[in-house]
Coordinates of C-alpha atoms and ligand atoms in Angstrom, one line a residue:
Chain Y
M2 CA -134.0 -62.3 85.7
A3 CA -133.7 -59.4 83.3
V4 CA -133.3 -61.2 80.0
G5 CA -134.4 -60.2 76.5
N6 CA -133.2 -60.1 73.0
K7 CA -132.1 -56.4 73.0
G8 CA -128.7 -55.5 74.2
V9 CA -128.0 -53.0 77.0
S10 CA -126.1 -49.8 76.9
V11 CA -123.0 -49.5 79.1
R12 CA -121.4 -46.4 80.4
L13 CA -118.2 -45.9 82.5
V14 CA -117.8 -42.5 84.1
G15 CA -114.5 -41.5 85.7
V16 CA -113.8 -45.1 86.7
Q17 CA -110.7 -45.8 88.7
K18 CA -109.6 -49.2 90.0
V19 CA -106.8 -49.5 92.6
Y20 CA -105.3 -52.7 93.9
G21 CA -103.2 -52.0 96.9
Q22 CA -100.8 -49.3 95.7
R23 CA -101.3 -50.1 92.0
V24 CA -103.7 -47.9 90.0
V25 CA -104.9 -50.3 87.3
L26 CA -107.6 -48.2 85.7
D27 CA -107.6 -44.4 86.0
D28 CA -110.3 -42.0 85.2
L29 CA -111.8 -44.1 82.4
D30 CA -114.7 -42.9 80.4
L31 CA -116.4 -45.2 77.9
R32 CA -119.8 -45.5 76.2
I33 CA -121.0 -48.7 74.6
G34 CA -124.3 -48.5 72.7
K35 CA -127.1 -51.1 72.8
G36 CA -126.1 -54.1 70.7
E37 CA -122.6 -52.9 70.0
F38 CA -119.7 -55.2 69.7
I39 CA -116.6 -53.8 71.4
A40 CA -113.1 -55.4 71.3
I41 CA -110.5 -54.4 74.0
V42 CA -106.8 -54.9 73.3
G43 CA -103.7 -53.9 75.1
H44 CA -100.6 -55.3 76.7
S45 CA -100.7 -57.9 79.4
G46 CA -101.5 -56.5 82.8
T47 CA -103.0 -53.3 81.6
G48 CA -106.4 -54.0 83.2
K49 CA -108.5 -55.5 80.4
S50 CA -109.8 -58.3 82.6
T51 CA -110.2 -55.8 85.4
L52 CA -112.4 -53.7 83.2
L53 CA -114.5 -56.8 82.3
R54 CA -114.8 -57.8 85.9
L55 CA -116.1 -54.3 86.7
L56 CA -118.7 -54.7 84.0
A57 CA -119.7 -58.1 85.4
G58 CA -120.0 -56.6 88.9
L59 CA -117.4 -59.1 90.1
E60 CA -115.4 -56.1 91.3
Q61 CA -116.5 -52.6 92.4
P62 CA -114.7 -49.5 91.1
T63 CA -112.6 -47.6 93.6
R64 CA -114.0 -44.4 92.2
G65 CA -116.5 -43.5 89.5
D66 CA -119.5 -45.3 88.2
V67 CA -120.4 -48.2 86.0
L68 CA -123.9 -47.7 84.5
I69 CA -125.8 -50.4 82.7
D70 CA -128.8 -49.0 80.9
D71 CA -128.2 -45.8 82.9
S72 CA -128.5 -47.4 86.3
P73 CA -125.4 -47.9 88.4
V74 CA -124.0 -51.4 89.0
T75 CA -124.2 -52.6 92.6
G76 CA -123.2 -56.2 93.1
L77 CA -123.3 -58.6 90.2
T78 CA -124.7 -57.3 87.0
P79 CA -127.9 -59.2 86.4
T80 CA -127.9 -58.8 82.7
A81 CA -124.3 -60.0 82.1
R82 CA -122.9 -63.4 81.3
V83 CA -119.1 -64.1 81.2
M84 CA -117.0 -66.4 79.0
F85 CA -113.5 -67.0 80.3
Q86 CA -110.3 -68.2 78.6
D87 CA -110.9 -71.6 80.2
A88 CA -114.3 -73.1 79.6
R89 CA -115.0 -73.6 83.4
L90 CA -117.4 -76.4 82.8
L91 CA -118.4 -78.6 85.8
P92 CA -116.5 -81.8 85.0
W93 CA -119.1 -83.9 86.9
L94 CA -122.0 -82.8 84.7
S95 CA -122.7 -83.9 81.2
V96 CA -122.6 -81.3 78.4
F97 CA -126.4 -81.0 78.6
D98 CA -126.4 -80.5 82.3
N99 CA -123.6 -78.0 82.2
V100 CA -125.9 -75.8 80.2
A101 CA -129.1 -76.7 82.0
V102 CA -127.6 -76.0 85.4
V103 CA -127.5 -72.2 84.9
L104 CA -131.2 -72.0 84.3
P105 CA -133.4 -71.4 87.3
K106 CA -135.9 -73.8 85.9
P107 CA -134.4 -76.5 83.6
D108 CA -136.0 -76.4 80.2
K109 CA -135.0 -79.3 77.9
L110 CA -136.0 -77.6 74.7
Q111 CA -134.2 -74.3 75.6
V112 CA -131.0 -76.2 76.4
E113 CA -131.1 -78.3 73.3
Q114 CA -131.6 -75.2 71.2
A115 CA -128.6 -73.6 72.8
L116 CA -126.5 -76.7 72.1
D117 CA -127.8 -76.9 68.6
R118 CA -126.8 -73.3 67.9
V119 CA -123.2 -74.1 68.8
G120 CA -123.3 -77.4 66.9
L121 CA -122.9 -79.7 69.9
L122 CA -126.4 -81.2 70.2
E123 CA -125.1 -84.7 69.3
H124 CA -122.5 -84.6 72.1
R125 CA -125.0 -83.6 74.8
H126 CA -124.5 -86.8 76.8
R127 CA -120.7 -86.6 76.9
W128 CA -118.5 -85.6 79.9
P129 CA -116.5 -82.4 79.4
A130 CA -113.3 -84.4 79.7
Q131 CA -114.3 -86.2 76.5
L132 CA -114.4 -82.9 74.5
S133 CA -111.7 -81.0 72.6
G134 CA -110.8 -77.5 73.8
G135 CA -112.8 -75.9 71.1
Q136 CA -115.8 -78.0 71.8
R137 CA -115.6 -77.1 75.5
Q138 CA -115.5 -73.4 74.6
R139 CA -118.6 -74.0 72.5
V140 CA -120.4 -75.5 75.5
A141 CA -119.4 -72.5 77.5
L142 CA -120.8 -70.3 74.8
A143 CA -124.1 -72.2 74.8
R144 CA -124.2 -71.9 78.5
A145 CA -123.6 -68.1 78.4
L146 CA -126.2 -67.6 75.7
V147 CA -129.0 -70.0 76.9
V148 CA -130.7 -67.2 78.8
R149 CA -130.2 -64.8 75.9
P150 CA -128.3 -62.3 78.0
P151 CA -128.3 -58.6 77.0
L152 CA -124.6 -58.3 77.8
L153 CA -122.0 -60.9 76.9
L154 CA -118.5 -60.4 78.3
L155 CA -115.7 -62.5 76.7
D156 CA -112.3 -62.6 78.4
E157 CA -109.9 -64.0 75.8
P158 CA -112.3 -66.9 75.2
L159 CA -110.4 -68.2 72.1
G160 CA -106.9 -67.5 73.4
A161 CA -106.1 -71.2 74.1
L162 CA -107.5 -72.5 70.8
D163 CA -105.5 -73.4 67.6
A164 CA -105.7 -71.0 64.7
L165 CA -108.3 -73.0 62.6
T166 CA -110.7 -73.6 65.6
R167 CA -110.3 -70.0 66.5
L168 CA -111.5 -68.9 63.0
E169 CA -114.5 -71.2 63.3
M170 CA -115.3 -69.9 66.8
Q171 CA -115.0 -66.3 65.6
S172 CA -117.6 -66.9 62.8
L173 CA -119.9 -68.7 65.3
I174 CA -119.7 -65.8 67.8
E175 CA -120.3 -63.3 65.1
S176 CA -123.3 -65.0 63.6
L177 CA -124.8 -65.6 67.1
W178 CA -124.3 -61.9 67.9
R179 CA -125.9 -60.9 64.6
E180 CA -129.0 -63.0 65.4
E181 CA -129.4 -62.0 69.0
R182 CA -128.0 -58.4 69.0
F183 CA -126.8 -58.6 72.6
T184 CA -124.1 -56.1 73.6
A185 CA -120.7 -57.8 73.4
V186 CA -117.4 -56.8 75.0
L187 CA -114.5 -59.0 73.9
V188 CA -111.0 -58.9 75.4
T189 CA -108.4 -60.3 73.1
H190 CA -104.7 -60.4 72.4
D191 CA -105.3 -61.1 68.7
V192 CA -105.6 -57.8 66.8
S193 CA -107.0 -59.5 63.7
E194 CA -109.7 -61.0 65.8
A195 CA -110.6 -57.6 67.2
V196 CA -110.8 -56.0 63.8
R197 CA -112.7 -58.9 62.4
L198 CA -115.4 -59.0 65.0
A199 CA -115.8 -55.5 66.6
D200 CA -117.7 -52.4 65.7
R201 CA -115.1 -50.5 67.8
V202 CA -111.6 -51.5 68.9
I203 CA -110.4 -50.0 72.1
C204 CA -106.8 -50.0 73.3
I205 CA -105.9 -49.7 76.9
A206 CA -102.5 -48.4 78.0
D207 CA -101.5 -47.1 81.4
G208 CA -105.0 -47.4 82.8
R209 CA -106.5 -45.2 80.1
I210 CA -108.0 -45.6 76.7
S211 CA -105.2 -44.9 74.1
L212 CA -107.3 -45.6 71.0
D213 CA -111.0 -45.9 70.3
L214 CA -111.2 -46.9 66.6
E215 CA -114.4 -47.5 64.6
V216 CA -114.3 -50.4 62.2
P217 CA -116.7 -49.4 59.4
L218 CA -116.3 -52.6 57.4
P219 CA -119.2 -54.8 56.1
R220 CA -119.6 -58.2 57.6
P221 CA -118.5 -60.9 57.3
R222 CA -115.1 -59.3 57.0
E223 CA -112.4 -60.2 54.6
R224 CA -108.8 -59.4 55.1
S225 CA -109.0 -56.5 52.6
S226 CA -106.5 -53.7 52.4
S227 CA -108.7 -51.5 54.6
F228 CA -108.9 -54.3 57.1
L229 CA -105.1 -54.5 57.2
R230 CA -104.8 -50.7 57.5
L231 CA -107.1 -50.7 60.6
E232 CA -105.2 -53.7 62.0
S233 CA -101.8 -51.9 61.7
K234 CA -103.2 -48.8 63.2
V235 CA -104.2 -50.8 66.3
L236 CA -100.9 -52.6 66.4
A237 CA -99.0 -49.3 66.1
T238 CA -100.9 -47.9 69.1
I239 CA -100.3 -51.0 71.2
L240 CA -96.6 -50.9 70.3
G241 CA -96.4 -47.2 71.2
R242 CA -95.6 -45.9 67.7
G243 CA -97.4 -43.0 66.0
S244 CA -100.0 -44.2 63.6
A245 CA -98.4 -41.9 61.0
D246 CA -95.6 -44.4 60.4
D247 CA -98.0 -46.7 58.6
N248 CA -95.4 -48.7 56.6
E249 CA -93.2 -49.6 59.6
A250 CA -96.3 -50.4 61.7
H251 CA -97.6 -52.6 58.9
R252 CA -94.4 -54.7 58.8
V253 CA -94.5 -55.3 62.5
G254 CA -98.3 -55.8 62.3
S255 CA -98.2 -58.6 59.8
R256 CA -95.6 -60.4 61.9
G257 CA -97.7 -59.9 65.0
A258 CA -100.8 -61.3 63.3
A259 CA -98.9 -64.2 61.8
P260 CA -101.1 -67.0 63.3
M261 CA -104.1 -65.6 61.5
E262 CA -102.4 -65.7 58.1
A263 CA -101.2 -69.3 58.4
Chain R
M23 CA -101.8 -119.8 72.0
S24 CA -100.7 -116.3 72.8
R25 CA -104.2 -115.5 74.0
W26 CA -104.0 -118.5 76.3
R27 CA -100.7 -117.2 77.6
M28 CA -102.2 -113.8 78.2
W29 CA -105.0 -115.3 80.1
F30 CA -102.5 -117.2 82.2
W31 CA -100.4 -114.2 83.0
N32 CA -103.4 -112.0 83.8
R33 CA -105.7 -114.3 85.6
V34 CA -103.7 -117.3 86.9
A35 CA -100.2 -116.0 87.6
P36 CA -101.1 -113.8 90.6
W37 CA -102.6 -116.8 92.4
V38 CA -99.8 -119.3 91.8
L39 CA -97.6 -118.3 94.8
P40 CA -100.4 -117.9 97.4
V41 CA -101.9 -121.3 96.4
A42 CA -98.4 -122.9 96.5
V43 CA -97.8 -121.5 100.0
L44 CA -101.2 -122.9 101.2
V45 CA -100.4 -126.3 99.7
I46 CA -96.9 -126.5 101.2
W47 CA -98.2 -125.2 104.6
Q48 CA -100.9 -127.9 104.6
A49 CA -98.3 -130.6 103.6
L50 CA -95.9 -129.5 106.4
G51 CA -98.7 -129.5 108.9
S52 CA -100.0 -132.9 107.9
A53 CA -96.5 -134.3 108.0
G54 CA -96.1 -133.0 111.5
V55 CA -93.2 -130.7 110.7
I56 CA -95.2 -127.7 112.1
S57 CA -96.9 -128.4 115.5
R58 CA -100.6 -127.7 115.5
R59 CA -100.1 -126.0 118.9
I60 CA -98.1 -123.3 117.0
L61 CA -99.8 -123.0 113.7
P62 CA -102.9 -124.9 112.5
T63 CA -103.1 -126.2 108.9
P64 CA -105.3 -124.4 106.4
L65 CA -107.8 -127.3 106.5
G66 CA -107.8 -127.0 110.2
V67 CA -108.9 -123.4 109.9
V68 CA -111.7 -124.4 107.5
D69 CA -112.7 -127.1 110.0
A70 CA -113.0 -124.6 112.8
A71 CA -115.0 -122.2 110.6
L72 CA -117.5 -125.1 109.7
M73 CA -117.8 -126.1 113.3
L74 CA -118.5 -122.6 114.5
A75 CA -120.9 -122.0 111.7
R76 CA -122.8 -125.2 112.5
Q77 CA -123.1 -124.1 116.1
G78 CA -124.4 -120.8 114.8
V79 CA -122.0 -118.6 116.8
L80 CA -119.8 -117.7 113.8
W81 CA -122.5 -115.5 112.3
T82 CA -123.3 -113.9 115.6
Y83 CA -119.7 -113.0 116.1
I84 CA -119.3 -111.6 112.6
A85 CA -122.5 -109.6 112.9
T86 CA -121.6 -108.2 116.3
S87 CA -118.2 -107.1 115.1
A88 CA -119.6 -105.6 111.8
A89 CA -122.3 -103.8 113.7
R90 CA -119.7 -102.2 116.1
A91 CA -117.4 -101.3 113.2
F92 CA -120.1 -99.8 111.0
S93 CA -122.0 -97.9 113.6
G94 CA -118.7 -96.4 114.8
F95 CA -117.8 -95.6 111.2
F96 CA -121.2 -94.1 110.5
I97 CA -121.0 -91.8 113.5
G98 CA -117.4 -90.8 112.9
A99 CA -117.7 -90.3 109.2
T100 CA -120.8 -88.2 109.7
V101 CA -119.1 -86.0 112.3
G102 CA -115.9 -85.7 110.2
F103 CA -117.7 -84.9 107.0
T104 CA -120.0 -82.3 108.7
L105 CA -117.1 -80.6 110.4
G106 CA -115.0 -80.7 107.2
T107 CA -117.8 -79.2 105.2
L108 CA -118.6 -76.6 107.7
N109 CA -114.9 -75.5 107.9
G110 CA -114.6 -75.7 104.1
I111 CA -117.4 -73.3 103.4
S112 CA -117.2 -71.0 106.4
K113 CA -114.0 -69.0 107.1
K114 CA -115.3 -68.2 110.6
A115 CA -116.0 -71.8 111.5
S116 CA -112.5 -72.9 110.3
R117 CA -110.8 -70.2 112.3
L118 CA -112.7 -71.4 115.4
L119 CA -112.5 -75.2 114.8
D120 CA -109.6 -76.2 112.6
T121 CA -106.7 -75.6 115.1
P122 CA -108.4 -77.7 117.9
I123 CA -109.2 -80.5 115.5
Q124 CA -105.6 -80.5 114.2
M125 CA -104.5 -80.8 117.9
I126 CA -106.7 -83.7 118.5
R127 CA -105.4 -85.3 115.3
T128 CA -101.9 -85.5 116.7
I129 CA -103.1 -87.8 119.5
P130 CA -103.1 -91.5 118.3
H131 CA -106.7 -92.5 119.2
L132 CA -105.6 -95.9 120.3
A133 CA -103.6 -94.3 123.1
L134 CA -106.9 -93.3 124.6
V135 CA -108.0 -96.9 125.1
P136 CA -107.3 -96.9 128.9
L137 CA -109.1 -93.6 129.3
V138 CA -112.0 -94.8 127.2
I139 CA -112.4 -97.9 129.3
V140 CA -112.6 -95.8 132.4
W141 CA -115.2 -93.5 130.8
F142 CA -117.4 -96.1 129.2
G143 CA -116.5 -99.4 130.8
I144 CA -115.9 -102.3 128.6
G145 CA -119.3 -102.2 126.9
E146 CA -120.3 -101.5 123.3
Q147 CA -120.0 -97.7 123.7
A148 CA -116.3 -97.8 124.3
K149 CA -115.6 -99.7 121.1
V150 CA -118.0 -97.6 119.0
F151 CA -116.5 -94.4 120.5
L152 CA -113.0 -95.5 119.6
V153 CA -114.0 -96.4 116.0
A154 CA -115.9 -93.1 115.6
L155 CA -113.0 -91.1 116.9
G156 CA -110.5 -92.9 114.6
T157 CA -112.6 -92.5 111.5
A158 CA -113.8 -89.0 112.1
I159 CA -110.3 -87.5 111.7
P160 CA -109.4 -88.8 108.2
M161 CA -113.0 -88.0 107.0
Y162 CA -112.6 -84.4 108.4
M163 CA -109.1 -84.0 106.8
N164 CA -110.2 -85.2 103.4
T165 CA -113.5 -83.3 103.2
Y166 CA -111.9 -80.1 104.4
F167 CA -109.0 -80.5 101.9
G168 CA -111.3 -81.4 99.1
I169 CA -113.4 -78.3 99.5
Q170 CA -110.3 -76.1 100.0
S171 CA -108.7 -77.3 96.8
L172 CA -111.8 -76.7 94.6
D173 CA -111.0 -74.8 91.4
P174 CA -111.6 -71.1 92.2
G175 CA -112.5 -70.6 88.6
L176 CA -115.5 -72.8 88.9
L177 CA -116.6 -71.0 92.1
E178 CA -116.4 -67.7 90.3
M179 CA -118.4 -69.1 87.3
A180 CA -121.1 -70.2 89.8
R181 CA -121.2 -66.7 91.2
V182 CA -121.5 -65.1 87.8
Y183 CA -124.4 -67.5 87.0
R184 CA -126.0 -66.7 90.3
F185 CA -126.2 -70.2 91.6
S186 CA -128.4 -70.4 94.7
R187 CA -126.6 -71.5 97.9
L188 CA -128.2 -74.9 97.5
K189 CA -127.1 -75.3 93.9
M190 CA -123.7 -74.0 94.8
F191 CA -123.3 -76.7 97.4
G192 CA -125.0 -79.5 95.5
R193 CA -123.7 -78.9 92.1
V194 CA -120.3 -77.4 92.7
I195 CA -118.8 -77.8 96.2
L196 CA -120.0 -81.4 97.0
P197 CA -119.2 -83.0 93.7
G198 CA -115.9 -81.2 93.5
A199 CA -114.8 -82.4 96.9
L200 CA -116.2 -85.9 96.3
P201 CA -112.9 -87.6 95.0
S202 CA -111.2 -86.4 98.2
V203 CA -114.1 -87.4 100.4
L204 CA -114.1 -90.9 98.9
S205 CA -110.5 -91.4 99.6
G206 CA -111.3 -90.3 103.1
V207 CA -114.0 -93.0 103.2
R208 CA -111.5 -95.7 102.0
Y209 CA -108.9 -94.6 104.5
S210 CA -111.4 -94.4 107.3
L211 CA -112.6 -98.0 106.6
G212 CA -109.1 -99.2 107.1
V213 CA -108.8 -97.3 110.4
M214 CA -112.2 -98.7 111.4
W215 CA -111.0 -102.3 111.3
V216 CA -107.7 -101.7 113.0
T217 CA -109.4 -99.8 115.8
L218 CA -112.0 -102.5 116.2
I219 CA -109.5 -105.3 116.4
V220 CA -107.6 -103.5 119.2
A221 CA -110.7 -102.6 121.1
E222 CA -112.2 -106.1 120.9
T223 CA -108.9 -107.7 121.9
I224 CA -108.8 -105.7 125.1
S225 CA -112.4 -106.4 126.2
A226 CA -115.4 -108.0 124.7
N227 CA -118.1 -110.6 125.4
S228 CA -119.0 -111.3 121.8
G229 CA -117.6 -110.6 118.4
I230 CA -114.6 -111.9 116.5
G231 CA -112.2 -110.4 119.0
Y232 CA -113.9 -112.3 121.8
M233 CA -113.8 -115.5 119.8
V234 CA -110.1 -115.1 119.3
M235 CA -109.3 -114.3 122.9
N236 CA -111.4 -117.1 124.1
A237 CA -109.8 -119.6 121.8
Q238 CA -106.3 -118.4 122.8
E239 CA -107.0 -119.3 126.4
F240 CA -107.8 -122.8 125.4
M241 CA -105.0 -123.0 122.8
Q242 CA -107.4 -123.5 120.0
M243 CA -105.0 -122.1 117.4
N244 CA -107.2 -122.9 114.4
I245 CA -109.9 -120.6 115.8
V246 CA -107.3 -117.9 116.5
V247 CA -106.1 -118.0 112.9
L248 CA -109.8 -118.1 111.7
G249 CA -110.3 -114.8 113.5
V250 CA -107.3 -113.3 111.7
V251 CA -108.7 -114.5 108.4
L252 CA -112.1 -113.1 109.2
Y253 CA -110.7 -109.7 109.9
A254 CA -108.8 -109.8 106.7
L255 CA -111.9 -110.8 104.7
L256 CA -114.0 -108.0 106.3
G257 CA -111.2 -105.5 105.6
K258 CA -111.1 -106.6 102.0
L259 CA -114.9 -106.4 101.7
S260 CA -115.0 -102.8 102.9
D261 CA -112.2 -102.0 100.5
V262 CA -114.3 -103.4 97.7
I263 CA -117.3 -101.4 98.8
A264 CA -115.2 -98.2 98.7
R265 CA -113.9 -99.0 95.3
V266 CA -117.4 -99.7 93.9
L267 CA -118.5 -96.4 95.4
E268 CA -115.6 -94.6 93.7
T269 CA -116.2 -96.1 90.2
R270 CA -119.9 -95.4 90.4
L271 CA -119.7 -91.9 91.7
L272 CA -116.7 -90.7 89.8
R273 CA -117.6 -91.8 86.3
W274 CA -116.9 -88.3 85.0
H275 CA -113.3 -88.4 86.4
P276 CA -110.8 -88.5 83.5
I277 CA -108.0 -90.3 85.3
G278 CA -110.0 -92.2 87.9
M279 CA -109.1 -92.0 91.6
Q280 CA -105.9 -91.0 93.2
A281 CA -104.9 -92.8 96.3
V282 CA -104.7 -91.0 99.6
Ligands
ATP303 N1 -107.3 -59.2 92.7 C1 -106.2 -58.5 92.4 N2 -105.4 -58.1 93.5 C2 -104.3 -57.4 93.2 N3 -103.9 -57.0 92.0 C3 -104.7 -57.4 90.9 C4 -105.8 -58.2 91.1 N4 -106.4 -58.5 89.9 C5 -105.5 -57.9 89.0 N5 -104.5 -57.3 89.6 C6 -103.5 -56.5 88.9 O1 -104.1 -55.6 88.1 C7 -103.3 -55.5 86.9 C8 -104.3 -55.7 85.7 O2 -104.7 -57.0 85.7 P1 -105.7 -57.6 84.6 O3 -105.9 -59.0 84.9 O4 -106.9 -56.7 84.5 O5 -104.8 -57.5 83.3 P2 -105.1 -57.9 81.8 O6 -105.0 -56.7 81.0 O7 -106.3 -58.7 81.8 O8 -103.8 -58.8 81.5 P3 -103.8 -60.1 80.6 O9 -103.7 -59.6 79.2 O10 -102.5 -60.7 80.9 O11 -104.9 -61.0 80.9 C9 -102.2 -56.5 86.9 O12 -101.0 -55.8 87.3 C10 -102.6 -57.4 88.1 O13 -101.5 -57.8 88.7
MG304 MG1 -106.8 -60.8 81.4

């Protein structure tokens, strides 16, 4: 298995994805550098998950190419691991075994280190049913990271968590990413989360990229005025307003981001 | 005081009525109100059991019946589980096999008794075949259903993590279908005893059914009732076995088992 500490580069060239009559993604071009953290935002049903599934190799593009480290993806992407909105733990395996089961050769130390990094070592003997939603997502994170994958794909992994747990998980993901330097692609509905974590925020609308915005802020990020300005710019794009109308966008933006300010 | 009350209502209360019925039944029988030719007294049944046990035939009968029941169950459960698994994991297999099996399912297997006697005679094979047929169907249904209703999210997760076929089956499909498979086991054990009772009553030269039919001819009603009690106890025993299996194998299950 191709694993290592360095992230991979990702390139989409003229990617189109059609389901039946519906063109979900159309002529999409995107470059993601090694070790970069990308956030993808956009309305529901605009093809964010589809894009992630293309990167994972769970779907093949109708047209165009997905290149990982400059070689085209055929079948499942060997370097990628995926975290879903639901943890998808095997209910009949303990926390420890849920992480161990993804290793070709179970390695106690490796599993315990992974659980330790997400702060769940002491719960390793529990059943998934005995964990909270946030703890379950942390097990899923440990499972995704135990092989130190070069590409981590996250499909709204924090969407179902309460605001406080979500903030904790964001810090955890950020610090793990800073240690490991894998390439990360995070799909999220939460614009603050995107601006807080990503090097670049990408908006998808009508099957195309409508915004590709650098976030040149130092980490860990505070909700400074430049943070808020970037956030409203993203929101304005999603809501289909020109980013020129900053004030208006900001008003809508702070309402949209309300859970984060609680 | 209140603890004593709780103990009474939890442990003793459920037994009050059954014990009362036994006592009244015994009293009516002893007083001659109920003829022993119609219904023996509870003590008469115990007497019959002790007598047959002393002669040594009681254990032979029980062992014979249990052997028939469980060998039929073993064959039927294996066939049902295998077919259910096969159809669960292979679309082609289910296209080919599911409809015929569903057609067989609509035939009550006990309706085949005359046919089975013609095929196999009245020997052991006929009884084992009937039990196997009766138990295979619920095992098939529950296994197939259990695999079909697996969480597709877990299957996709296993794909993303590149589980080998063996791991996919052993760690995802089988444990996921297990609750359903075990309710199949419990249901099949019930079918097993009913089938055996019918088969043994029609023809046998050993076993509990033989004992009962024999006793009926000589109007030994206490032995007839003993046979009924034995069937009930064996049925209870297999239910307990199924329950123990469920609690041991489904420890991870948050709600415990759902009934069939
Ligand atoms: N397997 C499929 N077959 C047919 N249509 C599909 C399939 N998967 C997705 N779609 C369609 O593609 C479109 C994009 O779906 P996708 O799941 O990528 O959206 P999304 O941006 O992730 O939405 P959300 O934010 O709600 O998760 C939707 O209209 C959906 O109905
Ligand atoms: Mg989605």
